[in-house]
mmCIF file with all atom_site columns, C-alpha atoms in Angstrom:
data_model
loop_
_atom_site.group_PDB
_atom_site.id
_atom_site.type_symbol
_atom_site.label_atom_id
_atom_site.label_alt_id
_atom_site.label_comp_id
_atom_site.label_asym_id
_atom_site.label_entity_id
_atom_site.label_seq_id
_atom_site.pdbx_PDB_ins_code
_atom_site.Cartn_x
_atom_site.Cartn_y
_atom_site.Cartn_z
_atom_site.occupancy
_atom_site.B_iso_or_equiv
_atom_site.pdbx_formal_charge
_atom_site.auth_seq_id
_atom_site.auth_comp_id
_atom_site.auth_asym_id
_atom_site.auth_atom_id
_atom_site.pdbx_PDB_model_num
ATOM 1   C CA . MET A 1 1   ? 42.271 151.424 168.119 1.00 60.00 ? 608 MET A CA 1
ATOM 2   C CA . GLU A 1 2   ? 40.896 154.495 169.832 1.00 69.00 ? 609 GLU A CA 1
ATOM 3   C CA . ASN A 1 3   ? 41.277 157.809 168.034 1.00 72.00 ? 610 ASN A CA 1
ATOM 4   C CA . LYS A 1 4   ? 42.677 160.225 170.623 1.00 80.00 ? 611 LYS A CA 1
ATOM 5   C CA . THR A 1 5   ? 42.942 163.944 170.101 1.00 79.00 ? 612 THR A CA 1
ATOM 6   C CA . ILE A 1 6   ? 46.082 165.815 171.081 1.00 82.00 ? 613 ILE A CA 1
ATOM 7   C CA . ALA A 1 7   ? 46.749 169.519 171.188 1.00 84.00 ? 614 ALA A CA 1
ATOM 8   C CA . VAL A 1 8   ? 49.303 170.761 168.674 1.00 86.00 ? 615 VAL A CA 1
ATOM 9   C CA . SER A 1 9   ? 50.536 174.293 168.317 1.00 90.00 ? 616 SER A CA 1
ATOM 10  C CA . ARG A 1 10  ? 49.272 175.914 165.125 1.00 91.00 ? 617 ARG A CA 1
ATOM 11  C CA . THR A 1 11  ? 52.660 177.605 164.783 1.00 93.00 ? 618 THR A CA 1
ATOM 12  C CA . SER A 1 12  ? 54.481 174.260 164.938 1.00 94.00 ? 619 SER A CA 1
ATOM 13  C CA . VAL A 1 13  ? 52.242 172.857 162.192 1.00 94.00 ? 620 VAL A CA 1
ATOM 14  C CA . THR A 1 14  ? 52.910 175.896 159.999 1.00 95.00 ? 621 THR A CA 1
ATOM 15  C CA . VAL A 1 15  ? 56.669 175.726 160.590 1.00 96.00 ? 622 VAL A CA 1
ATOM 16  C CA . LEU A 1 16  ? 56.726 171.979 159.848 1.00 96.00 ? 623 LEU A CA 1
ATOM 17  C CA . ARG A 1 17  ? 54.773 172.466 156.626 1.00 96.00 ? 624 ARG A CA 1
ATOM 18  C CA . MET A 1 18  ? 56.962 175.326 155.430 1.00 97.00 ? 625 MET A CA 1
ATOM 19  C CA . LEU A 1 19  ? 60.248 173.600 156.242 1.00 97.00 ? 626 LEU A CA 1
ATOM 20  C CA . VAL A 1 20  ? 59.226 170.321 154.594 1.00 97.00 ? 627 VAL A CA 1
ATOM 21  C CA . SER A 1 21  ? 58.151 172.216 151.470 1.00 98.00 ? 628 SER A CA 1
ATOM 22  C CA . LEU A 1 22  ? 61.547 173.838 151.003 1.00 97.00 ? 629 LEU A CA 1
ATOM 23  C CA . ILE A 1 23  ? 63.262 170.609 149.912 1.00 96.00 ? 630 ILE A CA 1
ATOM 24  C CA . PHE A 1 24  ? 60.790 170.280 147.046 1.00 97.00 ? 631 PHE A CA 1
ATOM 25  C CA . ILE A 1 25  ? 61.178 173.884 145.942 1.00 98.00 ? 632 ILE A CA 1
ATOM 26  C CA . VAL A 1 26  ? 64.977 173.646 145.953 1.00 96.00 ? 633 VAL A CA 1
ATOM 27  C CA . ALA A 1 27  ? 64.986 170.191 144.305 1.00 94.00 ? 634 ALA A CA 1
ATOM 28  C CA . SER A 1 28  ? 62.586 171.408 141.633 1.00 94.00 ? 635 SER A CA 1
ATOM 29  C CA . LEU A 1 29  ? 64.958 174.196 140.661 1.00 94.00 ? 636 LEU A CA 1
ATOM 30  C CA . ASN A 1 30  ? 67.791 171.676 140.441 1.00 91.00 ? 637 ASN A CA 1
ATOM 31  C CA . HIS A 1 31  ? 65.658 169.450 138.196 1.00 88.00 ? 638 HIS A CA 1
ATOM 32  C CA . LEU A 1 32  ? 64.697 172.348 135.946 1.00 91.00 ? 639 LEU A CA 1
ATOM 33  C CA . LEU A 1 33  ? 68.057 174.130 135.789 1.00 90.00 ? 640 LEU A CA 1
ATOM 34  C CA . ASN A 1 34  ? 70.325 171.061 135.725 1.00 87.00 ? 641 ASN A CA 1
ATOM 35  C CA . VAL A 1 35  ? 68.409 168.522 133.654 1.00 87.00 ? 642 VAL A CA 1
ATOM 36  C CA . ASP A 1 36  ? 71.545 166.788 132.325 1.00 85.00 ? 643 ASP A CA 1
ATOM 37  C CA . LYS A 1 37  ? 73.147 166.510 135.791 1.00 89.00 ? 644 LYS A CA 1
ATOM 38  C CA . THR A 1 38  ? 69.919 165.104 137.220 1.00 80.00 ? 645 THR A CA 1
ATOM 39  C CA . ILE A 1 39  ? 69.706 162.514 134.446 1.00 79.00 ? 646 ILE A CA 1
ATOM 40  C CA . ALA A 1 40  ? 73.360 161.574 134.967 1.00 82.00 ? 647 ALA A CA 1
ATOM 41  C CA . LYS A 1 41  ? 72.738 161.076 138.685 1.00 80.00 ? 648 LYS A CA 1
ATOM 42  C CA . MET A 1 42  ? 69.736 158.900 137.877 1.00 79.00 ? 649 MET A CA 1
ATOM 43  C CA . ASP A 1 43  ? 71.694 156.868 135.322 1.00 70.00 ? 650 ASP A CA 1
ATOM 44  C CA . GLN A 1 44  ? 74.488 156.220 137.847 1.00 76.00 ? 651 GLN A CA 1
ATOM 45  C CA . ALA A 1 45  ? 72.049 154.924 140.474 1.00 70.00 ? 652 ALA A CA 1
ATOM 46  C CA . ARG A 1 46  ? 71.608 151.202 140.987 1.00 71.00 ? 653 ARG A CA 1
ATOM 47  C CA . PHE A 1 47  ? 67.939 151.320 139.987 1.00 69.00 ? 654 PHE A CA 1
ATOM 48  C CA . GLY A 1 48  ? 68.290 154.270 137.619 1.00 64.00 ? 655 GLY A CA 1
ATOM 49  C CA . THR A 1 49  ? 66.720 152.333 134.762 1.00 69.00 ? 656 THR A CA 1
ATOM 50  C CA . LEU A 1 50  ? 63.398 152.703 136.587 1.00 71.00 ? 657 LEU A CA 1
ATOM 51  C CA . GLY A 1 51  ? 63.555 156.404 135.756 1.00 66.00 ? 658 GLY A CA 1
ATOM 52  C CA . HIS A 1 52  ? 63.288 155.562 132.068 1.00 65.00 ? 659 HIS A CA 1
ATOM 53  C CA . LEU A 1 53  ? 60.173 153.391 132.330 1.00 70.00 ? 660 LEU A CA 1
ATOM 54  C CA . LEU A 1 54  ? 57.717 156.217 131.710 1.00 69.00 ? 661 LEU A CA 1
ATOM 55  C CA . GLY A 1 55  ? 59.541 157.616 128.716 1.00 73.00 ? 662 GLY A CA 1
ATOM 56  C CA . PRO A 1 56  ? 62.503 159.835 127.965 1.00 81.00 ? 663 PRO A CA 1
ATOM 57  C CA . ALA A 1 57  ? 64.452 160.821 131.065 1.00 79.00 ? 664 ALA A CA 1
ATOM 58  C CA . GLU A 1 58  ? 64.433 164.501 130.068 1.00 83.00 ? 665 GLU A CA 1
ATOM 59  C CA . ILE A 1 59  ? 60.643 164.583 130.169 1.00 85.00 ? 666 ILE A CA 1
ATOM 60  C CA . SER A 1 60  ? 60.506 162.770 133.525 1.00 85.00 ? 667 SER A CA 1
ATOM 61  C CA . VAL A 1 61  ? 63.027 165.168 135.064 1.00 86.00 ? 668 VAL A CA 1
ATOM 62  C CA . ILE A 1 62  ? 61.285 168.285 133.746 1.00 90.00 ? 669 ILE A CA 1
ATOM 63  C CA . VAL A 1 63  ? 57.779 167.096 134.685 1.00 90.00 ? 670 VAL A CA 1
ATOM 64  C CA . SER A 1 64  ? 58.917 166.096 138.168 1.00 90.00 ? 671 SER A CA 1
ATOM 65  C CA . GLY A 1 65  ? 60.614 169.495 138.523 1.00 93.00 ? 672 GLY A CA 1
ATOM 66  C CA . VAL A 1 66  ? 57.453 171.368 137.550 1.00 96.00 ? 673 VAL A CA 1
ATOM 67  C CA . VAL A 1 67  ? 55.278 169.218 139.833 1.00 97.00 ? 674 VAL A CA 1
ATOM 68  C CA . MET A 1 68  ? 57.662 169.663 142.783 1.00 97.00 ? 675 MET A CA 1
ATOM 69  C CA . PHE A 1 69  ? 57.776 173.421 142.209 1.00 98.00 ? 676 PHE A CA 1
ATOM 70  C CA . VAL A 1 70  ? 54.023 173.962 141.871 1.00 98.00 ? 677 VAL A CA 1
ATOM 71  C CA . PHE A 1 71  ? 52.994 171.678 144.715 1.00 98.00 ? 678 PHE A CA 1
ATOM 72  C CA . GLY A 1 72  ? 55.993 172.673 146.861 1.00 98.00 ? 679 GLY A CA 1
ATOM 73  C CA . ILE A 1 73  ? 54.853 176.306 146.662 1.00 98.00 ? 680 ILE A CA 1
ATOM 74  C CA . ALA A 1 74  ? 51.232 175.301 147.319 1.00 98.00 ? 681 ALA A CA 1
ATOM 75  C CA . PHE A 1 75  ? 52.316 173.203 150.306 1.00 97.00 ? 682 PHE A CA 1
ATOM 76  C CA . PHE A 1 76  ? 54.474 176.064 151.620 1.00 98.00 ? 683 PHE A CA 1
ATOM 77  C CA . ALA A 1 77  ? 51.519 178.454 151.366 1.00 97.00 ? 684 ALA A CA 1
ATOM 78  C CA . GLY A 1 78  ? 49.104 176.007 152.982 1.00 95.00 ? 685 GLY A CA 1
ATOM 79  C CA . PHE A 1 79  ? 46.985 175.869 149.826 1.00 95.00 ? 686 PHE A CA 1
ATOM 80  C CA . LYS A 1 80  ? 45.319 172.485 149.321 1.00 95.00 ? 687 LYS A CA 1
ATOM 81  C CA . THR A 1 81  ? 47.763 171.139 151.895 1.00 96.00 ? 688 THR A CA 1
ATOM 82  C CA . ARG A 1 82  ? 46.572 167.531 151.937 1.00 96.00 ? 689 ARG A CA 1
ATOM 83  C CA . LEU A 1 83  ? 46.397 167.291 148.131 1.00 97.00 ? 690 LEU A CA 1
ATOM 84  C CA . SER A 1 84  ? 49.809 168.922 147.825 1.00 98.00 ? 691 SER A CA 1
ATOM 85  C CA . ALA A 1 85  ? 51.282 166.441 150.311 1.00 98.00 ? 692 ALA A CA 1
ATOM 86  C CA . ILE A 1 86  ? 49.793 163.502 148.382 1.00 98.00 ? 693 ILE A CA 1
ATOM 87  C CA . VAL A 1 87  ? 51.177 164.760 145.064 1.00 98.00 ? 694 VAL A CA 1
ATOM 88  C CA . LEU A 1 88  ? 54.599 165.380 146.620 1.00 98.00 ? 695 LEU A CA 1
ATOM 89  C CA . ILE A 1 89  ? 54.569 161.828 148.025 1.00 97.00 ? 696 ILE A CA 1
ATOM 90  C CA . CYS A 1 90  ? 53.790 160.553 144.527 1.00 95.00 ? 697 CYS A CA 1
ATOM 91  C CA . VAL A 1 91  ? 56.946 162.305 143.295 1.00 93.00 ? 698 VAL A CA 1
ATOM 92  C CA . LEU A 1 92  ? 59.144 161.552 146.326 1.00 93.00 ? 699 LEU A CA 1
ATOM 93  C CA . VAL A 1 93  ? 58.633 157.780 146.401 1.00 90.00 ? 700 VAL A CA 1
ATOM 94  C CA . PRO A 1 94  ? 59.687 157.022 142.796 1.00 85.00 ? 701 PRO A CA 1
ATOM 95  C CA . ILE A 1 95  ? 62.666 159.369 143.036 1.00 84.00 ? 702 ILE A CA 1
ATOM 96  C CA . THR A 1 96  ? 63.729 157.706 146.282 1.00 85.00 ? 703 THR A CA 1
ATOM 97  C CA . LEU A 1 97  ? 63.336 154.202 144.871 1.00 82.00 ? 704 LEU A CA 1
ATOM 98  C CA . THR A 1 98  ? 65.143 155.117 141.664 1.00 79.00 ? 705 THR A CA 1
ATOM 99  C CA . VAL A 1 99  ? 68.076 157.127 142.983 1.00 77.00 ? 706 VAL A CA 1
ATOM 100 C CA . GLN A 1 100 ? 68.685 156.217 146.622 1.00 72.00 ? 707 GLN A CA 1
ATOM 101 C CA . VAL A 1 101 ? 67.671 152.626 147.277 1.00 72.00 ? 708 VAL A CA 1
ATOM 102 C CA . GLY A 1 102 ? 70.384 150.001 146.968 1.00 66.00 ? 709 GLY A CA 1
ATOM 103 C CA . GLN A 1 103 ? 73.447 152.187 147.484 1.00 68.00 ? 710 GLN A CA 1
ATOM 104 C CA . MET A 1 104 ? 75.431 152.676 150.657 1.00 63.00 ? 711 MET A CA 1
ATOM 105 C CA . ALA A 1 105 ? 76.618 156.060 149.402 1.00 68.00 ? 712 ALA A CA 1
ATOM 106 C CA . THR A 1 106 ? 73.043 157.356 149.500 1.00 62.00 ? 713 THR A CA 1
ATOM 107 C CA . ILE A 1 107 ? 71.954 155.890 152.844 1.00 77.00 ? 714 ILE A CA 1
ATOM 108 C CA . GLY A 1 108 ? 71.841 159.387 154.386 1.00 82.00 ? 715 GLY A CA 1
ATOM 109 C CA . PRO A 1 109 ? 69.718 160.854 151.593 1.00 81.00 ? 716 PRO A CA 1
ATOM 110 C CA . LEU A 1 110 ? 67.521 157.737 151.704 1.00 83.00 ? 717 LEU A CA 1
ATOM 111 C CA . PHE A 1 111 ? 66.692 158.317 155.353 1.00 88.00 ? 718 PHE A CA 1
ATOM 112 C CA . LYS A 1 112 ? 66.311 162.051 154.715 1.00 90.00 ? 719 LYS A CA 1
ATOM 113 C CA . ASN A 1 113 ? 63.614 161.163 152.207 1.00 90.00 ? 720 ASN A CA 1
ATOM 114 C CA . ILE A 1 114 ? 62.017 158.770 154.683 1.00 92.00 ? 721 ILE A CA 1
ATOM 115 C CA . ALA A 1 115 ? 61.874 161.627 157.210 1.00 95.00 ? 722 ALA A CA 1
ATOM 116 C CA . ILE A 1 116 ? 60.377 163.941 154.564 1.00 96.00 ? 723 ILE A CA 1
ATOM 117 C CA . LEU A 1 117 ? 57.815 161.231 153.793 1.00 96.00 ? 724 LEU A CA 1
ATOM 118 C CA . GLY A 1 118 ? 56.918 161.226 157.492 1.00 97.00 ? 725 GLY A CA 1
ATOM 119 C CA . GLY A 1 119 ? 56.389 164.991 157.419 1.00 97.00 ? 726 GLY A CA 1
ATOM 120 C CA . LEU A 1 120 ? 54.155 164.721 154.359 1.00 98.00 ? 727 LEU A CA 1
ATOM 121 C CA . LEU A 1 121 ? 52.182 161.830 155.856 1.00 97.00 ? 728 LEU A CA 1
ATOM 122 C CA . PHE A 1 122 ? 51.524 163.984 158.917 1.00 96.00 ? 729 PHE A CA 1
ATOM 123 C CA . PHE A 1 123 ? 49.504 166.330 156.712 1.00 96.00 ? 730 PHE A CA 1
ATOM 124 C CA . VAL A 1 124 ? 47.821 163.523 154.771 1.00 97.00 ? 731 VAL A CA 1
ATOM 125 C CA . LEU A 1 125 ? 46.727 161.786 157.983 1.00 94.00 ? 732 LEU A CA 1
ATOM 126 C CA . ASN A 1 126 ? 45.572 164.999 159.660 1.00 91.00 ? 733 ASN A CA 1
ATOM 127 C CA . PRO A 1 127 ? 43.369 166.617 157.015 1.00 84.00 ? 734 PRO A CA 1
ATOM 128 C CA . LYS A 1 128 ? 41.654 168.965 159.460 1.00 82.00 ? 735 LYS A CA 1
ATOM 129 C CA . LEU A 1 129 ? 44.884 170.841 160.090 1.00 77.00 ? 736 LEU A CA 1
ATOM 130 C CA . LYS A 1 130 ? 44.825 174.229 158.443 1.00 64.00 ? 737 LYS A CA 1
ATOM 131 C CA . LYS A 1 131 ? 47.378 176.993 158.005 1.00 57.00 ? 738 LYS A CA 1
#
């Protein structure tokens, strides 16, 4: 497969990065300010038991909230963009598998997360893109 170069507006890359980051910043605040609600949502999900595999749910929710906040802000600012995208993917995938897979009620949020994954992968696969 030939690697072709295309021209992309720097502004469009910045806007994409900033808009994708906002979901993580907002979600992190929800995780940190509404720990019990987040755990309840996880427990009601079809695969919610997966959220308990790494230990107490409270710790998982708080750690994921801190990680999403720190790396969401870094991603927003364009600081260590590729690393931030990779870390956010590592948080997004387990949350998606735990809370949204296997339920018709969450089909919209599932595909929202798939779209967010696409936005993050854009930055992982294009490491030379800068702010």
